[in-house]
């Protein structure tokens, strides 16, 4: 066979040099002996003489005087006495967490950009802050924006955190963002702190499923199976990767060991084997559903309506898998809560022409007509449609997103009184100047002045809420934080201001004053504007 044949010429040439080297290496020791006499060459001199050298003399011997530096060490309370161990026992073993630090101090935006002090939480315990964050449910847009900044800002961890409670505040922040439907903010926060921790990964996994973007998290589970929140997530990702045999084996083992909840086990069984159950019999509607179970219901042909589920589930209807009406309803629901950019709502309205009337179709048609009039700079058409369209969106609780979409395009010029007043309201809700207010009623002019930072105008009016809110906004910021820290006080102030939506002017005024004293005058002014526009814009819900 050719591959076993030798090549004599190449072999002989290859042996010539090694042979010469061998002769030289054998002859080298003998030549060295001739050159140096009969003694062999050695790297150590004592091998040649046969006598090892004596060690060098030390500087101190027993009986000599104690050196000065040793006297310092031996003296009680001496300068270096702390360097000596108290006993001969080995020191205690210390443990240092090789991680990314306390996640409570992580954030997606700098504290300066959020207009918050880094020591916002102060000496409050992390557990108490987490409980208050879980209860926070702002109704005014100003309160929601302030809470969003408090949850996403990079702030110092609270100094009152008990040992072993580090990270609890971080998870509470992420959970509150998810509950508020702010999945983008929650994901940014997780990426800022790192999500390859099991507790954080569970949140990241749920966010990915709600947005139908499970590839990244399933890849992470494949690389590190211990990250999986539970066996259900492991089985689901194995199936998504095409390893159905491993997924089925894991499912059967989990069922035998009772390691899965009955509802999840049933869903996974149908998901992996469509012959394991009578598909004509629908599963009973769940009382509670996780993000994984929601996707499994969808996969077995029993998708769940998101309207009755938590706000975060509405994100699943924003994908192309849902119909246009479902996408509009999801975008409106998320916009109403301030969870998405209103531009996404506008894009959803403009996808196609409404084929029906009533509800979402009326709002889509009204927005399309108004958007076209604004694009053509048709002042007459804008003036004719603006009041009715604003009232339509306000009744649906969408006044704020509508204002953010339309307000920047309105300057009030050449509009009749009703349209000019509506345009002024929309611009005030977005924090923009209301334009020429000379032709508007006195209360409107006072409101415009208040939004610009001049609260004195309302102090001379007979409008009781306006005068009370104006007086509260004239408070001065306090340099010294409250004993429990500014953060808890701000959360309490947000809840107090919301009471104005229920007609409790006194409590709302106290909350506005507290917000100003805590260093948030812009948010207080915005909240006061929303409260005063509540009657006109349908903001009370």
Short mmCIF file of C-alpha atoms in Angstrom, two decimals:
data_model
loop_
_atom_site.label_atom_id
_atom_site.label_comp_id
_atom_site.label_asym_id
_atom_site.label_seq_id
_atom_site.Cartn_x
_atom_site.Cartn_y
_atom_site.Cartn_z
CA UNK A 1 0.00 0.00 0.00
CA UNK A 2 1.35 3.41 -0.95
CA UNK A 3 0.76 5.10 2.40
CA UNK A 4 3.12 2.61 4.15
CA UNK A 5 6.02 2.96 1.70
CA UNK A 6 9.22 4.59 2.94
CA UNK A 7 11.21 7.22 1.08
CA UNK A 8 14.91 6.14 1.41
CA UNK A 9 16.50 9.34 0.13
CA UNK A 10 14.63 11.62 2.49
CA UNK A 11 15.21 9.22 5.41
CA UNK A 12 18.95 9.04 4.81
CA UNK A 13 19.27 12.79 4.52
CA UNK A 14 17.32 13.23 7.69
CA UNK A 15 19.72 10.93 9.65
CA UNK A 16 22.93 12.62 8.55
CA UNK A 17 22.68 15.68 10.80
CA UNK A 18 21.59 13.84 13.98
CA UNK A 19 24.50 11.45 13.66
CA UNK A 20 26.99 14.30 13.50
CA UNK A 21 25.38 15.95 16.46
CA UNK A 22 25.61 12.74 18.46
CA UNK A 23 29.36 12.47 17.80
CA UNK A 24 29.83 16.07 18.90
CA UNK A 25 27.79 15.63 22.07
CA UNK A 26 29.69 12.47 23.07
CA UNK A 27 33.03 14.13 22.48
CA UNK A 28 32.15 17.35 24.35
CA UNK A 29 32.59 16.07 27.97
CA UNK A 30 35.95 14.51 27.15
CA UNK A 31 37.20 17.71 25.53
CA UNK A 32 36.05 19.68 28.56
CA UNK A 33 37.99 17.34 30.88
CA UNK A 34 41.15 17.80 28.84
CA UNK A 35 40.75 21.58 28.96
CA UNK A 36 40.25 21.75 32.78
CA UNK A 37 42.35 18.86 34.00
CA UNK A 38 40.68 15.84 35.55
CA UNK A 39 37.87 17.65 37.45
CA UNK A 40 34.45 17.56 35.88
CA UNK A 41 32.59 20.75 35.09
CA UNK A 42 29.72 21.45 37.53
CA UNK A 43 27.16 24.19 37.99
CA UNK A 44 27.78 24.17 41.79
CA UNK A 45 31.27 24.70 43.14
CA UNK A 46 30.70 22.54 46.22
CA UNK A 47 30.08 19.54 44.04
CA UNK A 48 33.61 19.95 42.79
CA UNK A 49 35.22 20.40 46.24
CA UNK A 50 32.92 17.97 48.03
CA UNK A 51 32.31 20.46 50.88
CA UNK A 52 29.12 22.56 50.95
CA UNK A 53 29.64 26.23 51.77
CA UNK A 54 28.67 27.59 55.22
CA UNK A 55 25.61 29.83 55.44
CA UNK A 56 26.33 33.55 55.74
CA UNK A 57 26.57 34.82 59.32
CA UNK A 58 23.39 36.42 60.69
CA UNK A 59 23.25 39.86 62.27
CA UNK A 60 22.14 38.63 65.71
CA UNK A 61 23.03 35.72 67.97
CA UNK A 62 21.46 34.58 71.26
CA UNK A 63 23.01 36.57 74.06
CA UNK A 64 23.59 39.66 71.93
CA UNK A 65 21.72 42.92 72.58
CA UNK A 66 18.19 43.06 71.19
CA UNK A 67 18.11 45.17 68.00
CA UNK A 68 16.16 48.47 68.23
CA UNK A 69 13.44 47.42 65.75
CA UNK A 70 12.84 44.21 67.70
CA UNK A 71 12.56 46.26 70.92
CA UNK A 72 9.73 48.29 69.26
CA UNK A 73 7.87 45.13 68.36
CA UNK A 74 8.26 43.68 71.89
CA UNK A 75 7.23 46.82 73.75
CA UNK A 76 3.59 46.79 75.02
CA UNK A 77 1.58 49.32 73.04
CA UNK A 78 4.54 49.97 70.78
CA UNK A 79 4.16 51.49 67.34
CA UNK A 80 4.22 48.07 65.68
CA UNK A 81 2.61 46.00 68.40
CA UNK A 82 -0.57 45.65 66.31
CA UNK A 83 1.47 43.70 63.76
CA UNK A 84 1.98 40.78 66.16
CA UNK A 85 -0.68 38.04 66.30
CA UNK A 86 -2.42 37.62 69.64
CA UNK A 87 -2.17 33.82 69.50
CA UNK A 88 -0.50 31.15 67.49
CA UNK A 89 -3.81 29.96 66.06
CA UNK A 90 -4.41 30.37 62.31
CA UNK A 91 -6.49 33.43 61.41
CA UNK A 92 -10.21 33.04 60.67
CA UNK A 93 -11.10 32.42 57.05
CA UNK A 94 -12.81 35.43 55.45
CA UNK A 95 -15.35 35.21 52.63
CA UNK A 96 -15.60 37.86 49.93
CA UNK A 97 -18.35 37.75 47.31
CA UNK A 98 -16.74 37.88 43.89
CA UNK A 99 -19.70 39.53 42.19
CA UNK A 100 -20.67 42.85 40.67
CA UNK A 101 -21.37 44.57 43.96
CA UNK A 102 -24.68 45.40 45.58
CA UNK A 103 -27.26 45.58 42.77
CA UNK A 104 -29.29 48.07 44.82
CA UNK A 105 -26.82 50.71 43.63
CA UNK A 106 -27.25 49.86 39.94
CA UNK A 107 -29.33 51.91 37.54
CA UNK A 108 -30.08 52.51 33.88
CA UNK A 109 -29.69 56.31 33.99
CA UNK A 110 -27.41 58.55 36.09
CA UNK A 111 -28.92 60.21 39.12
CA UNK A 112 -28.15 63.63 37.65
CA UNK A 113 -30.12 62.85 34.48
CA UNK A 114 -33.04 61.72 36.64
CA UNK A 115 -32.85 64.98 38.64
CA UNK A 116 -32.52 63.01 41.86
CA UNK A 117 -29.90 63.08 44.65
CA UNK A 118 -27.71 60.00 44.83
CA UNK A 119 -28.60 59.56 48.52
CA UNK A 120 -32.33 59.54 47.76
CA UNK A 121 -33.04 56.46 49.90
CA UNK A 122 -30.96 57.66 52.84
CA UNK A 123 -31.07 55.54 56.02
CA UNK A 124 -34.33 53.72 55.22
CA UNK A 125 -34.23 49.89 55.34
CA UNK A 126 -34.30 48.21 51.94
CA UNK A 127 -37.23 46.03 52.99
CA UNK A 128 -39.42 49.01 53.86
CA UNK A 129 -38.55 50.75 50.59
CA UNK A 130 -39.37 47.58 48.65
CA UNK A 131 -42.80 47.38 50.30
CA UNK A 132 -43.62 51.01 49.51
CA UNK A 133 -42.49 50.60 45.91
CA UNK A 134 -44.71 47.54 45.52
CA UNK A 135 -47.69 49.61 46.72
CA UNK A 136 -46.96 52.65 44.52
CA UNK A 137 -49.60 53.09 41.83
CA UNK A 138 -49.49 56.69 40.56
CA UNK A 139 -52.50 57.87 38.56
CA UNK A 140 -51.19 61.21 37.36
CA UNK A 141 -48.63 61.20 34.56
CA UNK A 142 -46.34 63.47 36.59
CA UNK A 143 -46.29 60.92 39.41
CA UNK A 144 -45.68 58.05 36.99
CA UNK A 145 -42.71 59.83 35.42
CA UNK A 146 -41.24 60.63 38.81
CA UNK A 147 -41.66 57.03 39.98
CA UNK A 148 -40.10 55.76 36.76
CA UNK A 149 -37.01 57.90 37.37
CA UNK A 150 -36.79 56.74 40.98
CA UNK A 151 -36.91 53.09 39.87
CA UNK A 152 -34.38 53.32 37.05
CA UNK A 153 -31.85 55.86 38.38
CA UNK A 154 -28.41 54.85 39.62
CA UNK A 155 -28.65 55.73 43.31
CA UNK A 156 -26.67 54.85 46.41
CA UNK A 157 -27.98 51.76 48.24
CA UNK A 158 -29.94 52.64 51.39
CA UNK A 159 -27.68 52.70 54.42
CA UNK A 160 -30.31 51.04 56.62
CA UNK A 161 -30.19 47.76 54.70
CA UNK A 162 -29.84 44.76 57.00
CA UNK A 163 -27.04 42.28 56.40
CA UNK A 164 -28.07 39.71 53.81
CA UNK A 165 -30.84 41.96 52.44
CA UNK A 166 -28.70 43.37 49.64
CA UNK A 167 -30.40 43.12 46.27
CA UNK A 168 -33.95 43.08 47.62
CA UNK A 169 -34.54 46.69 46.62
CA UNK A 170 -33.22 46.01 43.12
CA UNK A 171 -35.64 43.13 42.57
CA UNK A 172 -38.50 45.23 43.92
CA UNK A 173 -37.66 47.95 41.40
CA UNK A 174 -37.63 45.47 38.52
CA UNK A 175 -40.89 43.85 39.64
CA UNK A 176 -42.64 47.22 39.91
CA UNK A 177 -41.50 48.22 36.42
CA UNK A 178 -42.81 44.94 35.00
CA UNK A 179 -46.13 45.40 36.80
CA UNK A 180 -46.39 48.93 35.40
CA UNK A 181 -45.86 47.55 31.90
CA UNK A 182 -42.49 49.28 31.49
CA UNK A 183 -40.69 46.22 30.11
CA UNK A 184 -38.06 48.30 28.28
CA UNK A 185 -37.07 50.03 31.52
CA UNK A 186 -37.04 46.75 33.45
CA UNK A 187 -34.80 45.13 30.86
CA UNK A 188 -32.43 48.12 30.84
CA UNK A 189 -32.17 47.90 34.62
CA UNK A 190 -31.40 44.18 34.48
CA UNK A 191 -28.73 44.69 31.86
CA UNK A 192 -27.15 47.45 33.94
CA UNK A 193 -26.77 45.11 36.93
CA UNK A 194 -26.19 41.88 34.98
CA UNK A 195 -28.89 39.22 34.71
CA UNK A 196 -26.81 36.03 34.97
CA UNK A 197 -28.02 35.67 38.56
CA UNK A 198 -30.88 33.23 39.07
CA UNK A 199 -33.31 35.67 40.72
CA UNK A 200 -32.61 38.36 38.12
CA UNK A 201 -32.65 35.84 35.29
CA UNK A 202 -36.17 34.80 36.25
CA UNK A 203 -37.33 38.38 35.62
CA UNK A 204 -35.36 38.54 32.38
CA UNK A 205 -36.94 35.26 31.28
CA UNK A 206 -40.46 36.54 31.93
CA UNK A 207 -39.78 39.78 30.04
CA UNK A 208 -38.45 37.84 27.06
CA UNK A 209 -41.55 35.62 26.95
CA UNK A 210 -43.92 38.58 27.27
CA UNK A 211 -42.21 40.17 24.27
CA UNK A 212 -41.93 36.84 22.41
CA UNK A 213 -38.14 37.13 22.27
CA UNK A 214 -37.01 33.96 24.02
CA UNK A 215 -33.98 33.06 21.89
CA UNK A 216 -31.41 34.89 24.03
CA UNK A 217 -32.63 33.56 27.37
CA UNK A 218 -33.03 30.01 26.08
CA UNK A 219 -29.47 30.15 24.75
CA UNK A 220 -28.31 31.26 28.20
CA UNK A 221 -30.16 28.31 29.79
CA UNK A 222 -28.55 25.93 27.30
CA UNK A 223 -25.09 27.21 28.29
CA UNK A 224 -25.85 27.33 32.04
CA UNK A 225 -28.81 25.07 32.90
CA UNK A 226 -28.71 26.20 36.53
CA UNK A 227 -30.01 29.62 35.48
CA UNK A 228 -33.42 28.19 34.55
CA UNK A 229 -36.10 29.49 36.95
CA UNK A 230 -37.63 26.01 37.11
CA UNK A 231 -37.84 22.76 35.19
CA UNK A 232 -40.69 24.16 33.12
CA UNK A 233 -38.41 26.80 31.62
CA UNK A 234 -35.74 24.16 30.99
CA UNK A 235 -38.22 21.89 29.19
CA UNK A 236 -39.63 24.75 27.12
CA UNK A 237 -36.20 25.87 25.95
CA UNK A 238 -35.12 22.32 25.12
CA UNK A 239 -38.18 21.98 22.91
CA UNK A 240 -37.56 25.35 21.25
CA UNK A 241 -34.04 24.20 20.44
CA UNK A 242 -35.44 21.06 18.76
CA UNK A 243 -34.29 18.59 21.40
CA UNK A 244 -37.72 17.05 21.89
CA UNK A 245 -36.39 13.78 23.33
CA UNK A 246 -34.49 15.55 26.12
CA UNK A 247 -37.50 17.79 26.80
CA UNK A 248 -39.85 14.78 27.05
CA UNK A 249 -37.42 12.87 29.28
CA UNK A 250 -37.08 15.86 31.59
CA UNK A 251 -40.85 16.33 31.70
CA UNK A 252 -41.52 12.69 32.60
CA UNK A 253 -38.92 12.80 35.35
CA UNK A 254 -40.35 16.02 36.74
CA UNK A 255 -43.89 14.60 36.69
CA UNK A 256 -42.74 11.44 38.46
CA UNK A 257 -41.05 13.51 41.14
CA UNK A 258 -43.94 15.94 41.53
CA UNK A 259 -41.65 18.85 40.65
CA UNK A 260 -44.14 20.76 38.47
CA UNK A 261 -47.40 22.51 39.22
CA UNK A 262 -50.36 20.60 37.75
CA UNK A 263 -51.36 23.35 35.30
CA UNK A 264 -47.81 23.78 33.99
CA UNK A 265 -47.31 20.00 33.73
CA UNK A 266 -50.51 19.64 31.69
CA UNK A 267 -49.56 22.47 29.37
CA UNK A 268 -46.08 21.09 28.80
CA UNK A 269 -47.50 17.61 28.18
CA UNK A 270 -49.76 18.95 25.43
CA UNK A 271 -47.00 21.17 24.10
CA UNK A 272 -44.61 18.24 23.62
CA UNK A 273 -47.07 15.54 22.58
CA UNK A 274 -50.27 16.56 20.81
CA UNK A 275 -51.50 12.97 21.11
CA UNK A 276 -51.29 12.90 24.91
CA UNK A 277 -54.72 14.50 25.40
CA UNK A 278 -57.99 15.09 23.60
CA UNK A 279 -57.31 18.42 21.93
CA UNK A 280 -61.03 19.00 21.44
CA UNK A 281 -61.36 19.50 25.19
CA UNK A 282 -60.09 22.92 26.18
CA UNK A 283 -58.26 23.37 29.42
CA UNK A 284 -60.16 25.29 32.09
CA UNK A 285 -59.35 29.02 32.19
CA UNK A 286 -56.51 29.67 34.62
CA UNK A 287 -56.96 31.70 37.78
CA UNK A 288 -53.38 32.90 37.55
CA UNK A 289 -50.99 32.56 34.66
CA UNK A 290 -47.25 33.02 34.35
CA UNK A 291 -45.47 34.29 31.27
CA UNK A 292 -44.41 30.73 30.40
CA UNK A 293 -47.94 29.37 30.81
CA UNK A 294 -49.26 32.22 28.68
CA UNK A 295 -46.94 31.19 25.83
CA UNK A 296 -47.83 27.51 26.29
CA UNK A 297 -51.57 28.25 26.07
CA UNK A 298 -50.81 30.08 22.83
CA UNK A 299 -48.69 27.20 21.50
CA UNK A 300 -51.39 24.55 22.05
CA UNK A 301 -54.01 26.64 20.26
CA UNK A 302 -55.78 28.18 23.27
CA UNK A 303 -54.46 31.77 23.34
CA UNK A 304 -55.55 33.84 26.31
CA UNK A 305 -57.05 37.31 25.98
CA UNK A 306 -54.70 39.86 27.53
CA UNK A 307 -57.36 42.38 28.58
CA UNK A 308 -57.95 40.67 31.93
CA UNK A 309 -54.29 39.91 32.60
CA UNK A 310 -51.60 42.11 34.11
CA UNK A 311 -50.46 45.07 32.06
CA UNK A 312 -47.19 43.47 30.95
CA UNK A 313 -49.09 40.81 28.97
CA UNK A 314 -50.38 43.52 26.62
CA UNK A 315 -46.93 43.60 25.03
CA UNK A 316 -47.62 40.22 23.43
CA UNK A 317 -50.38 41.83 21.31
CA UNK A 318 -48.00 44.40 19.84
CA UNK A 319 -46.38 41.76 17.65
CA UNK A 320 -47.51 40.91 14.14
CA UNK A 321 -49.27 37.78 15.39
CA UNK A 322 -52.21 39.80 16.71
CA UNK A 323 -54.90 41.47 14.62
CA UNK A 324 -55.05 45.21 14.08
CA UNK A 325 -57.82 45.77 16.64
CA UNK A 326 -55.92 43.79 19.27
CA UNK A 327 -52.78 45.79 18.54
CA UNK A 328 -54.65 49.10 18.88
CA UNK A 329 -56.23 47.99 22.18
CA UNK A 330 -52.85 46.87 23.54
CA UNK A 331 -51.13 50.09 22.44
CA UNK A 332 -53.91 52.18 24.02
CA UNK A 333 -53.75 50.24 27.26
CA UNK A 334 -49.99 50.64 27.51
CA UNK A 335 -50.10 54.30 26.46
CA UNK A 336 -52.80 55.02 29.02
CA UNK A 337 -50.41 53.75 31.71
CA UNK A 338 -47.48 55.65 30.24
CA UNK A 339 -45.65 52.38 29.57
CA UNK A 340 -44.73 52.99 25.90
CA UNK A 341 -43.82 55.90 23.68
CA UNK A 342 -47.00 57.42 22.18
CA UNK A 343 -45.34 57.25 18.77
CA UNK A 344 -45.98 53.51 18.85
CA UNK A 345 -49.66 54.22 19.42
CA UNK A 346 -49.68 56.66 16.49
CA UNK A 347 -48.02 54.10 14.21
CA UNK A 348 -50.66 51.55 15.20
CA UNK A 349 -53.50 53.98 14.42
CA UNK A 350 -52.03 54.69 10.98
CA UNK A 351 -51.53 51.09 9.87
CA UNK A 352 -54.70 50.89 7.74
CA UNK A 353 -58.13 52.41 7.22
CA UNK A 354 -60.82 51.53 9.77
CA UNK A 355 -63.48 49.23 8.34
CA UNK A 356 -65.93 49.74 11.19
CA UNK A 357 -67.04 52.37 13.69
CA UNK A 358 -67.23 52.77 17.43
CA UNK A 359 -64.56 52.44 20.14
CA UNK A 360 -61.04 52.05 18.84
CA UNK A 361 -62.18 52.54 15.24
CA UNK A 362 -63.53 56.03 15.97
CA UNK A 363 -60.28 57.03 17.65
CA UNK A 364 -58.20 55.59 14.81
CA UNK A 365 -60.29 57.45 12.21
CA UNK A 366 -60.17 60.73 14.17
CA UNK A 367 -56.41 60.52 14.61
CA UNK A 368 -55.84 59.74 10.93
CA UNK A 369 -57.89 62.75 9.82
CA UNK A 370 -56.25 65.10 12.31
CA UNK A 371 -52.79 63.82 11.45
CA UNK A 372 -53.45 64.45 7.77
CA UNK A 373 -54.71 67.98 8.46
CA UNK A 374 -51.62 68.77 10.54
CA UNK A 375 -49.34 67.40 7.84
CA UNK A 376 -51.04 69.62 5.24
CA UNK A 377 -50.99 72.61 7.63
CA UNK A 378 -54.75 72.95 7.10
CA UNK A 379 -55.56 75.30 9.98
CA UNK A 380 -59.27 75.37 9.25
CA UNK A 381 -59.56 71.58 9.31
CA UNK A 382 -57.44 71.35 12.48
CA UNK A 383 -59.60 73.94 14.23
CA UNK A 384 -62.78 72.12 13.21
CA UNK A 385 -61.61 68.67 14.41
CA UNK A 386 -59.40 69.42 17.42
CA UNK A 387 -61.98 69.95 20.23
CA UNK A 388 -64.05 66.89 19.31
CA UNK A 389 -61.00 64.66 18.83
CA UNK A 390 -59.53 65.79 22.15
CA UNK A 391 -62.78 65.01 23.96
CA UNK A 392 -62.91 61.59 22.27
CA UNK A 393 -59.45 60.64 23.49
CA UNK A 394 -59.96 62.19 26.92
CA UNK A 395 -63.05 60.04 27.52
CA UNK A 396 -60.91 56.96 26.82
CA UNK A 397 -58.26 58.09 29.32
CA UNK A 398 -55.84 58.90 26.51
CA UNK A 399 -55.61 62.68 26.91
CA UNK A 400 -51.93 62.59 27.90
CA UNK A 401 -50.63 60.41 25.01
CA UNK A 402 -52.87 62.36 22.60
CA UNK A 403 -51.39 65.63 23.90
CA UNK A 404 -47.85 64.34 23.43
CA UNK A 405 -48.65 63.38 19.84
CA UNK A 406 -50.56 66.51 18.81
CA UNK A 407 -49.52 69.26 21.22
CA UNK A 408 -46.04 69.99 19.78
CA UNK A 409 -47.65 70.61 16.36
CA UNK A 410 -50.11 73.23 17.66
CA UNK A 411 -49.22 76.89 18.12
CA UNK A 412 -52.70 78.29 18.58
CA UNK A 413 -52.37 80.69 15.68
CA UNK A 414 -55.47 81.42 13.53
CA UNK A 415 -57.63 79.04 15.59
CA UNK A 416 -61.03 79.97 16.94
CA UNK A 417 -61.54 80.34 20.70
CA UNK A 418 -62.56 76.73 21.38
CA UNK A 419 -59.74 75.25 19.30
CA UNK A 420 -57.17 77.72 20.70
CA UNK A 421 -58.15 76.86 24.27
CA UNK A 422 -57.91 73.13 23.51
CA UNK A 423 -54.52 73.64 21.87
CA UNK A 424 -53.32 75.53 24.96
CA UNK A 425 -54.43 72.66 27.22
CA UNK A 426 -52.68 70.06 25.07
CA UNK A 427 -49.44 72.01 25.05
CA UNK A 428 -49.59 72.54 28.82
CA UNK A 429 -49.89 68.79 29.34
CA UNK A 430 -46.67 68.27 27.39
CA UNK A 431 -44.81 70.96 29.33
CA UNK A 432 -44.66 73.32 26.33
CA UNK A 433 -45.51 77.04 26.35
CA UNK A 434 -49.17 77.59 25.59
CA UNK A 435 -48.54 80.41 23.11
CA UNK A 436 -50.46 83.69 23.06
CA UNK A 437 -52.81 83.59 26.06
CA UNK A 438 -54.12 87.14 25.80
CA UNK A 439 -57.40 86.08 24.21
CA UNK A 440 -58.02 83.22 26.68
CA UNK A 441 -60.20 83.45 29.83
CA UNK A 442 -58.53 84.63 33.11
CA UNK A 443 -58.45 81.15 34.65
CA UNK A 444 -56.65 79.83 31.58
CA UNK A 445 -54.12 82.66 31.76
CA UNK A 446 -53.52 81.91 35.43
CA UNK A 447 -53.04 78.23 34.66
CA UNK A 448 -50.55 79.06 31.91
CA UNK A 449 -48.62 81.29 34.30
CA UNK A 450 -48.61 78.56 36.96
CA UNK A 451 -47.23 76.03 34.46
CA UNK A 452 -44.46 78.50 33.63
CA UNK A 453 -43.49 78.79 37.31
CA UNK A 454 -45.46 81.89 38.29
CA UNK A 455 -47.95 80.71 40.87
CA UNK A 456 -48.99 84.19 42.01
CA UNK A 457 -51.72 84.51 39.37
CA UNK A 458 -53.94 81.85 40.89
CA UNK A 459 -53.55 83.29 44.37
CA UNK A 460 -55.87 86.18 43.39
CA UNK A 461 -58.59 84.03 41.78
CA UNK A 462 -61.70 82.52 43.30
CA UNK A 463 -60.78 79.04 42.06
CA UNK A 464 -60.31 77.17 45.34
CA UNK A 465 -58.18 74.27 44.04
CA UNK A 466 -56.07 76.61 41.92
CA UNK A 467 -55.34 78.97 44.82
CA UNK A 468 -54.50 76.06 47.13
CA UNK A 469 -52.19 74.43 44.61
CA UNK A 470 -50.54 77.75 43.77
CA UNK A 471 -49.81 78.37 47.45
CA UNK A 472 -48.31 74.89 47.78
CA UNK A 473 -46.05 75.43 44.78
CA UNK A 474 -44.58 78.58 46.39
CA UNK A 475 -42.91 76.46 49.08
CA UNK A 476 -39.11 76.44 49.33
CA UNK A 477 -36.90 73.35 48.84
CA UNK A 478 -35.43 72.01 52.07
CA UNK A 479 -31.74 71.16 52.22
CA UNK A 480 -32.01 68.74 55.13
CA UNK A 481 -33.57 65.39 54.20
CA UNK A 482 -36.32 63.94 56.40
CA UNK A 483 -35.27 61.32 58.99
CA UNK A 484 -36.40 58.41 56.81
CA UNK A 485 -34.79 59.75 53.64
CA UNK A 486 -36.21 61.61 50.67
CA UNK A 487 -37.24 58.49 48.75
CA UNK A 488 -39.95 57.27 51.12
CA UNK A 489 -41.20 60.83 51.58
CA UNK A 490 -41.50 61.27 47.80
CA UNK A 491 -43.46 58.03 47.42
CA UNK A 492 -45.86 59.25 50.10
CA UNK A 493 -46.16 62.67 48.43
CA UNK A 494 -47.04 61.06 45.06
CA UNK A 495 -49.93 59.19 46.69
CA UNK A 496 -51.10 62.39 48.41
CA UNK A 497 -51.14 64.37 45.17
CA UNK A 498 -53.23 61.68 43.47
CA UNK A 499 -55.93 62.33 46.07
CA UNK A 500 -56.72 65.52 44.16
CA UNK A 501 -58.29 63.34 41.45
CA UNK A 502 -60.86 62.30 44.04
CA UNK A 503 -61.55 65.88 45.10
CA UNK A 504 -59.33 65.92 48.22
CA UNK A 505 -57.74 69.33 47.60
CA UNK A 506 -56.20 69.62 51.08
CA UNK A 507 -54.29 66.34 50.84
CA UNK A 508 -53.22 67.06 47.26
CA UNK A 509 -51.94 70.50 48.30
CA UNK A 510 -49.92 68.95 51.11
CA UNK A 511 -48.43 66.46 48.64
CA UNK A 512 -47.49 69.22 46.19
CA UNK A 513 -45.83 71.22 48.94
CA UNK A 514 -43.89 68.15 50.06
CA UNK A 515 -42.69 67.47 46.51
CA UNK A 516 -41.35 71.02 46.23
CA UNK A 517 -39.64 70.76 49.62
CA UNK A 518 -38.02 67.49 48.53
CA UNK A 519 -36.48 69.13 45.46
CA UNK A 520 -38.98 68.22 42.72
CA UNK A 521 -40.71 71.54 41.84
CA UNK A 522 -41.05 70.74 38.11
CA UNK A 523 -42.92 67.49 38.84
CA UNK A 524 -45.11 69.32 41.36
CA UNK A 525 -46.05 71.98 38.79
CA UNK A 526 -46.84 69.33 36.20
CA UNK A 527 -49.03 67.47 38.68
CA UNK A 528 -50.86 70.69 39.58
CA UNK A 529 -51.53 71.40 35.90
CA UNK A 530 -52.96 67.91 35.43
CA UNK A 531 -55.19 68.30 38.47
CA UNK A 532 -56.52 71.67 37.33
CA UNK A 533 -57.13 70.39 33.80
CA UNK A 534 -58.93 67.33 35.12
CA UNK A 535 -62.38 68.84 34.75
CA UNK A 536 -61.69 70.13 31.22
CA UNK A 537 -59.73 67.18 29.83
CA UNK A 538 -61.44 64.21 31.45
CA UNK A 539 -58.31 63.30 33.40
CA UNK A 540 -60.27 62.23 36.48
CA UNK A 541 -60.82 58.48 36.27
#
